[in-house]
Amino acid sequence: MNKPVLPMSSLSLKLPTAGGSLETYRLAASRSFPAKLEGALNRVAFSAAHVVADPRADVDPWLTAAIDWDRTIAFREHVWDLGLGVAEAMDTAQRGMGLDWPTSLELIRRSVKAAKARGNALVFSGAGTDHLAVEDAKSIDDVIRAYEEQIAAVEKAGGRIILMASRALAKLGRNAEDYAKVYGRVLSQVREPVIIHWLGDMFDPALSGYWGTADLDTAMDTAVAIINANAAKVDGVKISLLDKQREIDMRRLLDPRVKMYTGDDFNYAELIAGDDKGFSHALLGIFDAIAPAASYALSRLAAGDAAGFHDVLGPTVPLSRHIFKAPTRFYKTGIVFMAYLNGHQDHFTMVGGQESARSTVHLAELFRLADQAGLLANPELATQRMKTVLATRGIDA
């Protein structure tokens, strides 16, 4: 249960502003959320989980991913404790953006093993074509074979599949028929129903024109037709376009057997709450950063307390919009920074050196918004760590 929300705490520090000056920021009184799910959920909710880099590994960070496996799996245990599922080896884990396929497969194997040890905790894992260099993809059949290879590897590990968007298919697919051929062939072979991921080019510019067209209305028609034609093989679709009306429109066109998983990190609260015609489940990168609050809010929604749901989840939306602001593909920096502030890792180091992808001012505003939403699990620790990062960037806080 939440502690009473008081107007201010005694903690303060100096934070940079957009104008180049420093201001004294006094933290709000903290909120606390249960460390484990209390009650039940009436939405399926996945956190697309990040990986914890190993800062002691002697590698070239831009070229080689070094993972702290113990901390990475411990974070997944934290997510499962809260009643959320783990969407494994997705873009939040820097898949295709520092994390290659061999390392991704090792991550999937370890995560699936950990989930089974808990009695089959919920985990779905990304299968794509990222081991096939885009320049080496010469035909649609090359794309199909690449998908088949990764699907076979995930299924061999005992995993369920999230069918990721393919950069190679974005390059080679000319029309709806090409996409129907690839997805029809691949879906016909999967062992269990999959989640299909439509990732917009704001997350990955290489996916521009997915579904064979730059026109999003036409693209949605193509995607819906393919999904509904293969509904028995599709658990759901995750749409990451940051366009709530497009998600609602698509949700209403899907076969009733197919779930809509919101990937809208700008509007997730209202999309999950839904309306008289339906609602979205969740598969969100922001749930990595706000997992305790998300779990508690979802439990309130399931208990019929819509006001409690919005009271907790609503204040997290400004933080999410900040973390996912353009260039959206750099959102992972904010996700990992939140994990550092909240004690899930002892350093702010990322695969690919992407801790440098956001400015000091951006991180300072993230700290303010996280505090105002009650998302700093230990405000004293978070303040100390914020000061440490500022010190490395030349600011005496």
PDB file of N, CA and C in Angstrom, residues 208-255:
ATOM      1  N   SER A 208      11.659   1.575 -41.892  1.00  0.00           N
ATOM      2  CA  SER A 208      10.777   2.468 -42.647  1.00  0.00           C
ATOM      3  C   SER A 208      10.112   1.714 -43.800  1.00  0.00           C
ATOM      4  N   GLY A 209       8.829   1.952 -44.001  1.00  0.00           N
ATOM      5  CA  GLY A 209       8.115   1.308 -45.102  1.00  0.00           C
ATOM      6  C   GLY A 209       7.715  -0.123 -44.830  1.00  0.00           C
ATOM      7  N   TYR A 210       7.656  -0.513 -43.532  1.00  0.00           N
ATOM      8  CA  TYR A 210       7.300  -1.901 -43.223  1.00  0.00           C
ATOM      9  C   TYR A 210       5.876  -2.216 -43.682  1.00  0.00           C
ATOM     10  N   TRP A 211       5.644  -3.449 -44.020  1.00  0.00           N
ATOM     11  CA  TRP A 211       4.422  -3.976 -44.636  1.00  0.00           C
ATOM     12  C   TRP A 211       4.302  -3.537 -46.095  1.00  0.00           C
ATOM     13  N   GLY A 212       5.442  -3.050 -46.654  1.00  0.00           N
ATOM     14  CA  GLY A 212       5.484  -2.810 -48.088  1.00  0.00           C
ATOM     15  C   GLY A 212       5.037  -1.446 -48.548  1.00  0.00           C
ATOM     16  N   THR A 213       4.855  -0.499 -47.598  1.00  0.00           N
ATOM     17  CA  THR A 213       4.385   0.825 -47.989  1.00  0.00           C
ATOM     18  C   THR A 213       4.720   1.833 -46.900  1.00  0.00           C
ATOM     19  N   ALA A 214       4.890   3.085 -47.304  1.00  0.00           N
ATOM     20  CA  ALA A 214       5.096   4.164 -46.342  1.00  0.00           C
ATOM     21  C   ALA A 214       3.781   4.731 -45.839  1.00  0.00           C
ATOM     22  N   ASP A 215       2.680   4.334 -46.458  1.00  0.00           N
ATOM     23  CA  ASP A 215       1.355   4.798 -46.051  1.00  0.00           C
ATOM     24  C   ASP A 215       0.855   3.927 -44.898  1.00  0.00           C
ATOM     25  N   LEU A 216       0.697   4.525 -43.718  1.00  0.00           N
ATOM     26  CA  LEU A 216       0.379   3.729 -42.533  1.00  0.00           C
ATOM     27  C   LEU A 216      -1.019   3.125 -42.588  1.00  0.00           C
ATOM     28  N   ASP A 217      -1.956   3.763 -43.239  1.00  0.00           N
ATOM     29  CA  ASP A 217      -3.291   3.170 -43.370  1.00  0.00           C
ATOM     30  C   ASP A 217      -3.228   1.891 -44.194  1.00  0.00           C
ATOM     31  N   THR A 218      -2.505   1.947 -45.295  1.00  0.00           N
ATOM     32  CA  THR A 218      -2.353   0.763 -46.142  1.00  0.00           C
ATOM     33  C   THR A 218      -1.555  -0.306 -45.408  1.00  0.00           C
ATOM     34  N   ALA A 219      -0.512   0.116 -44.698  1.00  0.00           N
ATOM     35  CA  ALA A 219       0.295  -0.839 -43.936  1.00  0.00           C
ATOM     36  C   ALA A 219      -0.558  -1.567 -42.904  1.00  0.00           C
ATOM     37  N   MET A 220      -1.440  -0.838 -42.219  1.00  0.00           N
ATOM     38  CA  MET A 220      -2.286  -1.478 -41.219  1.00  0.00           C
ATOM     39  C   MET A 220      -3.248  -2.468 -41.871  1.00  0.00           C
ATOM     40  N   ASP A 221      -3.790  -2.117 -43.011  1.00  0.00           N
ATOM     41  CA  ASP A 221      -4.673  -3.047 -43.723  1.00  0.00           C
ATOM     42  C   ASP A 221      -3.938  -4.346 -44.048  1.00  0.00           C
ATOM     43  N   THR A 222      -2.696  -4.219 -44.506  1.00  0.00           N
ATOM     44  CA  THR A 222      -1.894  -5.402 -44.834  1.00  0.00           C
ATOM     45  C   THR A 222      -1.617  -6.232 -43.588  1.00  0.00           C
ATOM     46  N   ALA A 223      -1.187  -5.575 -42.513  1.00  0.00           N
ATOM     47  CA  ALA A 223      -0.866  -6.286 -41.284  1.00  0.00           C
ATOM     48  C   ALA A 223      -2.092  -7.006 -40.733  1.00  0.00           C
ATOM     49  N   VAL A 224      -3.229  -6.327 -40.690  1.00  0.00           N
ATOM     50  CA  VAL A 224      -4.454  -6.943 -40.170  1.00  0.00           C
ATOM     51  C   VAL A 224      -4.857  -8.141 -41.012  1.00  0.00           C
ATOM     52  N   ALA A 225      -4.761  -8.014 -42.314  1.00  0.00           N
ATOM     53  CA  ALA A 225      -5.136  -9.122 -43.194  1.00  0.00           C
ATOM     54  C   ALA A 225      -4.250 -10.337 -42.947  1.00  0.00           C
ATOM     55  N   ILE A 226      -2.956 -10.118 -42.812  1.00  0.00           N
ATOM     56  CA  ILE A 226      -2.024 -11.230 -42.569  1.00  0.00           C
ATOM     57  C   ILE A 226      -2.286 -11.860 -41.205  1.00  0.00           C
ATOM     58  N   ILE A 227      -2.460 -11.027 -40.190  1.00  0.00           N
ATOM     59  CA  ILE A 227      -2.679 -11.550 -38.835  1.00  0.00           C
ATOM     60  C   ILE A 227      -3.994 -12.318 -38.762  1.00  0.00           C
ATOM     61  N   ASN A 228      -5.062 -11.767 -39.283  1.00  0.00           N
ATOM     62  CA  ASN A 228      -6.353 -12.447 -39.203  1.00  0.00           C
ATOM     63  C   ASN A 228      -6.388 -13.732 -40.027  1.00  0.00           C
ATOM     64  N   ALA A 229      -5.651 -13.748 -41.132  1.00  0.00           N
ATOM     65  CA  ALA A 229      -5.580 -14.971 -41.943  1.00  0.00           C
ATOM     66  C   ALA A 229      -4.836 -16.088 -41.225  1.00  0.00           C
ATOM     67  N   ASN A 230      -4.023 -15.721 -40.237  1.00  0.00           N
ATOM     68  CA  ASN A 230      -3.221 -16.706 -39.495  1.00  0.00           C
ATOM     69  C   ASN A 230      -3.539 -16.652 -37.996  1.00  0.00           C
ATOM     70  N   ALA A 231      -4.794 -16.294 -37.661  1.00  0.00           N
ATOM     71  CA  ALA A 231      -5.154 -16.016 -36.271  1.00  0.00           C
ATOM     72  C   ALA A 231      -4.883 -17.185 -35.340  1.00  0.00           C
ATOM     73  N   ALA A 232      -4.995 -18.398 -35.812  1.00  0.00           N
ATOM     74  CA  ALA A 232      -4.759 -19.562 -34.950  1.00  0.00           C
ATOM     75  C   ALA A 232      -3.303 -19.659 -34.514  1.00  0.00           C
ATOM     76  N   LYS A 233      -2.419 -18.988 -35.239  1.00  0.00           N
ATOM     77  CA  LYS A 233      -0.986 -19.032 -34.932  1.00  0.00           C
ATOM     78  C   LYS A 233      -0.494 -17.747 -34.264  1.00  0.00           C
ATOM     79  N   VAL A 234      -1.416 -16.837 -33.961  1.00  0.00           N
ATOM     80  CA  VAL A 234      -1.030 -15.533 -33.414  1.00  0.00           C
ATOM     81  C   VAL A 234      -1.689 -15.327 -32.051  1.00  0.00           C
ATOM     82  N   ASP A 235      -0.861 -15.223 -31.007  1.00  0.00           N
ATOM     83  CA  ASP A 235      -1.367 -14.880 -29.681  1.00  0.00           C
ATOM     84  C   ASP A 235      -1.808 -13.424 -29.641  1.00  0.00           C
ATOM     85  N   GLY A 236      -1.005 -12.554 -30.257  1.00  0.00           N
ATOM     86  CA  GLY A 236      -1.326 -11.137 -30.258  1.00  0.00           C
ATOM     87  C   GLY A 236      -0.373 -10.363 -31.124  1.00  0.00           C
ATOM     88  N   VAL A 237      -0.617  -9.069 -31.212  1.00  0.00           N
ATOM     89  CA  VAL A 237       0.265  -8.184 -31.962  1.00  0.00           C
ATOM     90  C   VAL A 237       0.646  -7.020 -31.063  1.00  0.00           C
ATOM     91  N   LYS A 238       1.925  -6.697 -31.052  1.00  0.00           N
ATOM     92  CA  LYS A 238       2.427  -5.519 -30.337  1.00  0.00           C
ATOM     93  C   LYS A 238       2.674  -4.428 -31.361  1.00  0.00           C
ATOM     94  N   ILE A 239       2.001  -3.310 -31.174  1.00  0.00           N
ATOM     95  CA  ILE A 239       2.152  -2.204 -32.111  1.00  0.00           C
ATOM     96  C   ILE A 239       2.896  -1.073 -31.411  1.00  0.00           C
ATOM     97  N   SER A 240       4.006  -0.645 -32.001  1.00  0.00           N
ATOM     98  CA  SER A 240       4.870   0.394 -31.435  1.00  0.00           C
ATOM     99  C   SER A 240       4.994   1.533 -32.446  1.00  0.00           C
ATOM    100  N   LEU A 241       3.927   2.321 -32.551  1.00  0.00           N
ATOM    101  CA  LEU A 241       3.903   3.451 -33.478  1.00  0.00           C
ATOM    102  C   LEU A 241       3.694   4.781 -32.771  1.00  0.00           C
ATOM    103  N   LEU A 242       3.478   4.756 -31.448  1.00  0.00           N
ATOM    104  CA  LEU A 242       3.230   5.961 -30.653  1.00  0.00           C
ATOM    105  C   LEU A 242       2.055   6.754 -31.219  1.00  0.00           C
ATOM    106  N   ASP A 243       1.013   6.011 -31.616  1.00  0.00           N
ATOM    107  CA  ASP A 243      -0.176   6.609 -32.217  1.00  0.00           C
ATOM    108  C   ASP A 243      -1.386   5.886 -31.641  1.00  0.00           C
ATOM    109  N   LYS A 244      -1.994   6.478 -30.616  1.00  0.00           N
ATOM    110  CA  LYS A 244      -3.034   5.744 -29.881  1.00  0.00           C
ATOM    111  C   LYS A 244      -4.260   5.445 -30.742  1.00  0.00           C
ATOM    112  N   GLN A 245      -4.669   6.369 -31.603  1.00  0.00           N
ATOM    113  CA  GLN A 245      -5.862   6.113 -32.399  1.00  0.00           C
ATOM    114  C   GLN A 245      -5.634   5.004 -33.401  1.00  0.00           C
ATOM    115  N   ARG A 246      -4.423   4.941 -33.963  1.00  0.00           N
ATOM    116  CA  ARG A 246      -4.130   3.861 -34.903  1.00  0.00           C
ATOM    117  C   ARG A 246      -4.173   2.511 -34.188  1.00  0.00           C
ATOM    118  N   GLU A 247      -3.658   2.490 -32.950  1.00  0.00           N
ATOM    119  CA  GLU A 247      -3.723   1.243 -32.184  1.00  0.00           C
ATOM    120  C   GLU A 247      -5.170   0.848 -31.903  1.00  0.00           C
ATOM    121  N   ILE A 248      -5.994   1.803 -31.506  1.00  0.00           N
ATOM    122  CA  ILE A 248      -7.400   1.509 -31.221  1.00  0.00           C
ATOM    123  C   ILE A 248      -8.098   1.018 -32.487  1.00  0.00           C
ATOM    124  N   ASP A 249      -7.851   1.681 -33.595  1.00  0.00           N
ATOM    125  CA  ASP A 249      -8.464   1.266 -34.860  1.00  0.00           C
ATOM    126  C   ASP A 249      -8.060  -0.162 -35.211  1.00  0.00           C
ATOM    127  N   MET A 250      -6.780  -0.488 -35.070  1.00  0.00           N
ATOM    128  CA  MET A 250      -6.309  -1.827 -35.396  1.00  0.00           C
ATOM    129  C   MET A 250      -6.885  -2.852 -34.431  1.00  0.00           C
ATOM    130  N   ARG A 251      -6.951  -2.490 -33.169  1.00  0.00           N
ATOM    131  CA  ARG A 251      -7.483  -3.407 -32.145  1.00  0.00           C
ATOM    132  C   ARG A 251      -8.892  -3.852 -32.508  1.00  0.00           C
ATOM    133  N   ARG A 252      -9.682  -2.934 -33.029  1.00  0.00           N
ATOM    134  CA  ARG A 252     -11.078  -3.235 -33.347  1.00  0.00           C
ATOM    135  C   ARG A 252     -11.231  -4.054 -34.627  1.00  0.00           C
ATOM    136  N   LEU A 253     -10.149  -4.133 -35.421  1.00  0.00           N
ATOM    137  CA  LEU A 253     -10.191  -4.902 -36.666  1.00  0.00           C
ATOM    138  C   LEU A 253      -9.641  -6.320 -36.508  1.00  0.00           C
ATOM    139  N   LEU A 254      -8.976  -6.587 -35.397  1.00  0.00           N
ATOM    140  CA  LEU A 254      -8.345  -7.891 -35.218  1.00  0.00           C
ATOM    141  C   LEU A 254      -9.361  -8.988 -34.975  1.00  0.00           C
ATOM    142  N   ASP A 255      -9.024 -10.193 -35.411  1.00  0.00           N
ATOM    143  CA  ASP A 255      -9.788 -11.387 -35.064  1.00  0.00           C
ATOM    144  C   ASP A 255      -9.926 -11.447 -33.534  1.00  0.00           C
TER     145      ASP A 255
END
